[in-house]
Coordinates of C-alpha atoms and ligand atoms in Angstrom, one line a residue:
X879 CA 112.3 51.1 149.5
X880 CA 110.7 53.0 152.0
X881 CA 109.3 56.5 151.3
X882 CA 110.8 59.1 153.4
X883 CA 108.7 60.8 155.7
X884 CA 109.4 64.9 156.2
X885 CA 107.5 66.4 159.4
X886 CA 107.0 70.2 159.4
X887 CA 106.4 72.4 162.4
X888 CA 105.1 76.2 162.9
X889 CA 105.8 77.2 166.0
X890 CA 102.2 79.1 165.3
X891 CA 99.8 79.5 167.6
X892 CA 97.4 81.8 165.2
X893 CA 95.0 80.5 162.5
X894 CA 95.3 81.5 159.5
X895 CA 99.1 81.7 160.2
X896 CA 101.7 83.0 157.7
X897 CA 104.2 80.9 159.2
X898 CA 101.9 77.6 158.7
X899 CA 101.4 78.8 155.3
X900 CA 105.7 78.8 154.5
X901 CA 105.9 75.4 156.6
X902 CA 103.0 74.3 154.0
X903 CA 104.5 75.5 151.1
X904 CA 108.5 74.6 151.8
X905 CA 106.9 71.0 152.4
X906 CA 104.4 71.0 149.1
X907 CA 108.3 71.9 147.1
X908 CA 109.8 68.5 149.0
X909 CA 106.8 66.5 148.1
X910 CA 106.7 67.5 144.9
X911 CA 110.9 67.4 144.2
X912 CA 111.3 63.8 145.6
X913 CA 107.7 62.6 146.1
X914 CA 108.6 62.1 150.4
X915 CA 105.2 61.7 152.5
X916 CA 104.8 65.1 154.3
X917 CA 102.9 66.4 157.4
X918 CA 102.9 69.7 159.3
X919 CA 102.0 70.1 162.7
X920 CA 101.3 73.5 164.0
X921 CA 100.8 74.8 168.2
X922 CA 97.3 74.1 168.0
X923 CA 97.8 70.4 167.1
X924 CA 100.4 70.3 170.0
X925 CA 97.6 71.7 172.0
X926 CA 97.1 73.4 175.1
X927 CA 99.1 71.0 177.6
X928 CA 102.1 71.8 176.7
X929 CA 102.2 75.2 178.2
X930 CA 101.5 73.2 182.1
X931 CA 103.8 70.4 181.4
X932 CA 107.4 70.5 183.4
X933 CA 108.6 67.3 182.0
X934 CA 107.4 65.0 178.7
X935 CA 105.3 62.7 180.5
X936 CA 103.4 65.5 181.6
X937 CA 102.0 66.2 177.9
X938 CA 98.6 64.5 176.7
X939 CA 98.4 62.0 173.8
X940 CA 98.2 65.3 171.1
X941 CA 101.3 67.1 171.9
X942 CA 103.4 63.5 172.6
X943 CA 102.0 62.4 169.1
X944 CA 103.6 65.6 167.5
X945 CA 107.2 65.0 169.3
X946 CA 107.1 61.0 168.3
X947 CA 106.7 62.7 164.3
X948 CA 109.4 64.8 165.0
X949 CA 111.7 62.0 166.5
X950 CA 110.6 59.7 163.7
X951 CA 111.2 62.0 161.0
X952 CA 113.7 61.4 158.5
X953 CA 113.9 65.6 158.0
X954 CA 112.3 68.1 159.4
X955 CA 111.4 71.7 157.9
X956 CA 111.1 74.0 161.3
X957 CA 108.8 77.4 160.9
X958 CA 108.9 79.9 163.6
X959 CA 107.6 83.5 163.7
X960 CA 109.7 86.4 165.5
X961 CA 108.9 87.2 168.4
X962 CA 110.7 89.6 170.1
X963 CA 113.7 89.3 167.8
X964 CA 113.6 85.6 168.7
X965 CA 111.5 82.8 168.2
X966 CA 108.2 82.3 171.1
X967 CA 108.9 81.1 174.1
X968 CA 106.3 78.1 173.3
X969 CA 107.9 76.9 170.7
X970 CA 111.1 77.0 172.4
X971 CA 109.3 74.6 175.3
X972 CA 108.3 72.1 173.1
X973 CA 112.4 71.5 171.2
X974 CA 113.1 71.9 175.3
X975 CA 110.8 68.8 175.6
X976 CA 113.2 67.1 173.0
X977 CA 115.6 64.9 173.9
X978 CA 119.0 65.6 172.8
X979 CA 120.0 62.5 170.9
X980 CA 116.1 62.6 168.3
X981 CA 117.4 65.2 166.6
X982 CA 121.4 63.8 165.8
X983 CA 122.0 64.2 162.2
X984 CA 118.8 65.2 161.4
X985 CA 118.5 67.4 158.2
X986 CA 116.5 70.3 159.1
X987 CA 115.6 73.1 156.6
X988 CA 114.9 76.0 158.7
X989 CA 112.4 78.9 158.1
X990 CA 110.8 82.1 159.9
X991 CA 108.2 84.5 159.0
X992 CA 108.7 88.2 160.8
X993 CA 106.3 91.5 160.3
X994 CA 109.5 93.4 158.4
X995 CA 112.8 92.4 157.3
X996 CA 114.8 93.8 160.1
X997 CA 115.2 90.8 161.9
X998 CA 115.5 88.4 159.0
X999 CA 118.6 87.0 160.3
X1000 CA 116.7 85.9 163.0
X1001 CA 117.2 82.5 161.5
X1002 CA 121.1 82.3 161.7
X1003 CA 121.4 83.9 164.7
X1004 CA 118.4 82.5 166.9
X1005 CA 117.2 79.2 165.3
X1006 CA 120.5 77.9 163.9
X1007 CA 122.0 77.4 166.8
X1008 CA 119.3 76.1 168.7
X1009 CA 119.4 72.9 166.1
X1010 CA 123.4 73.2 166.5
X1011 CA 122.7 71.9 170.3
X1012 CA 121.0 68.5 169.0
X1013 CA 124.2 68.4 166.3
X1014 CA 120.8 68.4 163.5
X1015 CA 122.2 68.9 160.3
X1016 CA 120.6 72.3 159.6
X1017 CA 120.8 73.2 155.9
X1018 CA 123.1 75.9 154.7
X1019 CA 120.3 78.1 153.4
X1020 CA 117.3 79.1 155.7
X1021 CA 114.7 81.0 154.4
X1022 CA 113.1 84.2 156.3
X1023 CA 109.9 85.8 154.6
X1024 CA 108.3 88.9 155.6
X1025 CA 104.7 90.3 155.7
X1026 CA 105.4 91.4 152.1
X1027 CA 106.2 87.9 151.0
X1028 CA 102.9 86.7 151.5
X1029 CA 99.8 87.4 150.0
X1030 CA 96.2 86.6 151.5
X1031 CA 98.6 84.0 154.0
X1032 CA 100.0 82.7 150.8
X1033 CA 103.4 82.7 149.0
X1034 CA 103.5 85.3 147.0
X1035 CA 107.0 86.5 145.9
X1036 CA 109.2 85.2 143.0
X1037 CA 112.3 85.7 145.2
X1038 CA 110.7 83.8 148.7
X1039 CA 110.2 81.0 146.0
X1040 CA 113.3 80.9 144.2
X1041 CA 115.0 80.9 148.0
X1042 CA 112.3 77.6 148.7
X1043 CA 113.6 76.4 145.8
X1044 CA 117.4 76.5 147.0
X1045 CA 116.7 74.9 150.4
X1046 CA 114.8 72.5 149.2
X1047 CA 117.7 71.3 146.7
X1048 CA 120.0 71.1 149.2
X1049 CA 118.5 68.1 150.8
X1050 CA 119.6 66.3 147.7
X1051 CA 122.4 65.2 149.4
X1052 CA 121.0 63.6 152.8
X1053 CA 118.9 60.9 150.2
X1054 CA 121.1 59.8 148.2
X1055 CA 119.6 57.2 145.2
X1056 CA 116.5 59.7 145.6
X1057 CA 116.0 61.2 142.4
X1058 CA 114.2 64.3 142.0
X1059 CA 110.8 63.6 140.5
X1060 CA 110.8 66.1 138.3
X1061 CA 114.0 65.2 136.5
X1062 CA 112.7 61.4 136.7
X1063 CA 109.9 62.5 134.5
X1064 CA 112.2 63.7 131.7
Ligands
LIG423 C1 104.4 89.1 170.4 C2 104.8 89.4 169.0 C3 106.1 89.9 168.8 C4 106.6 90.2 167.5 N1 107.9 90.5 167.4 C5 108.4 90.7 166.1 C6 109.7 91.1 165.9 O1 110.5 91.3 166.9 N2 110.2 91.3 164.7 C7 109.4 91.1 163.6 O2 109.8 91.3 162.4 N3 108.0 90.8 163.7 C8 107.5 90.6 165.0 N4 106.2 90.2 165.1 C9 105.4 89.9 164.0 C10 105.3 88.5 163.6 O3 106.6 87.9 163.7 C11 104.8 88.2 162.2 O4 103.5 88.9 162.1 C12 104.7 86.7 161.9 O5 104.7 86.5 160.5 C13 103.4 86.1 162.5 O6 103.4 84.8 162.1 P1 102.0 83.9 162.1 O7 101.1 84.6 161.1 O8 102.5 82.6 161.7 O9 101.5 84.0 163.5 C14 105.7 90.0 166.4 C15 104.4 89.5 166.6 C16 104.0 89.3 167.9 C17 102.5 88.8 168.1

């Protein structure tokens, strides 16, 4: 059987990036739950020609490579920092770059990192309905994490994991036959 392969994407352009750093972490948790193959991608690895392209074709070989992972994926686990209440426009270009029928049914567990908590619904409001366009199957918990949540760029609160934890589980049900590796082990 083939292994399942999960692409994660911070819609980060900074380095070190908290945002990165929850992407990194949400797709350790998969990895380690169901043993998938896991990669994150970040705005730097899409690279600097996506902010002059009008159209796909436009891109160079970097920032294509990143959009064929996300149209191959079998799930995706989406990071975005608030901007503005929102997520950056950048980000927002590349899913524009996107066509419509890569991300069908797609499960997509859905995070965002934000200074203070005031906007943490940022991810309901903003970024679940961006995936409703494609019809992705965005799972039911997103997780939003705050300056506070992170420690040295690094997960750092029992409740931000415990949340992790939650999302994570619920893509149990989009691999069926999958089993856990954890409860495999026991
Ligand atoms: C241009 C800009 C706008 C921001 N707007 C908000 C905002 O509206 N609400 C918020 O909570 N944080 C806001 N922030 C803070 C970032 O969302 C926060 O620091 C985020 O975790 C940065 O992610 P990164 O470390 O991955 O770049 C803003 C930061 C920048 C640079």
């Amino acid at each position: 059987m083939r292994t399942p392969k999960i692409i994660g994407i911070a819609g980060s352009f900074n380095r070190p990036s908290k945002t990165r750093s929850l992407v990194c972490h949400v797709a350790e948790v998969v990895s380690d739950r169901y043993g998938f193959n896991v990669d994150v991608y970040d705005m730097i690895d899409v690279g600097p020609s996506l902010g002059a392209a009008l159209w796909r074709k436009q891109l160079d070989e970097k920032a294509q490579h990143v959009l064929q992972e996300i149209a191959a994926a079998d799930a995706l686990i989406i990071g975005a920092p608030t901007y503005k209440g929102s997520y950056p426009g950048l980000f927002k270009h590349l899913i524009d770059l996107i066509d419509p029928h890569e991300l069908k049914s797609k499960p997509i567990l859905i995070t965002a990192t934000g200074g203070g908590n005031r906007h943490a619904l940022m991810v309901e409001h903003q970024l679940r309905p961006l995936f409703g366009f494609f019809m992705a199957h965005t799972l039911p918990t997103a997780v939003y994490a705050s300056d506070h949540d992170f420690l040295d760029y690094a997960v750092a609160s029992e409740h931000l994991s415990k949340r992790i934890d939650e999302a994570v589980s619920e893509m149990d049900v989009f691999f069926p036959g999958r089993v856990p590796t954890y409860e495999a082990a026991e």
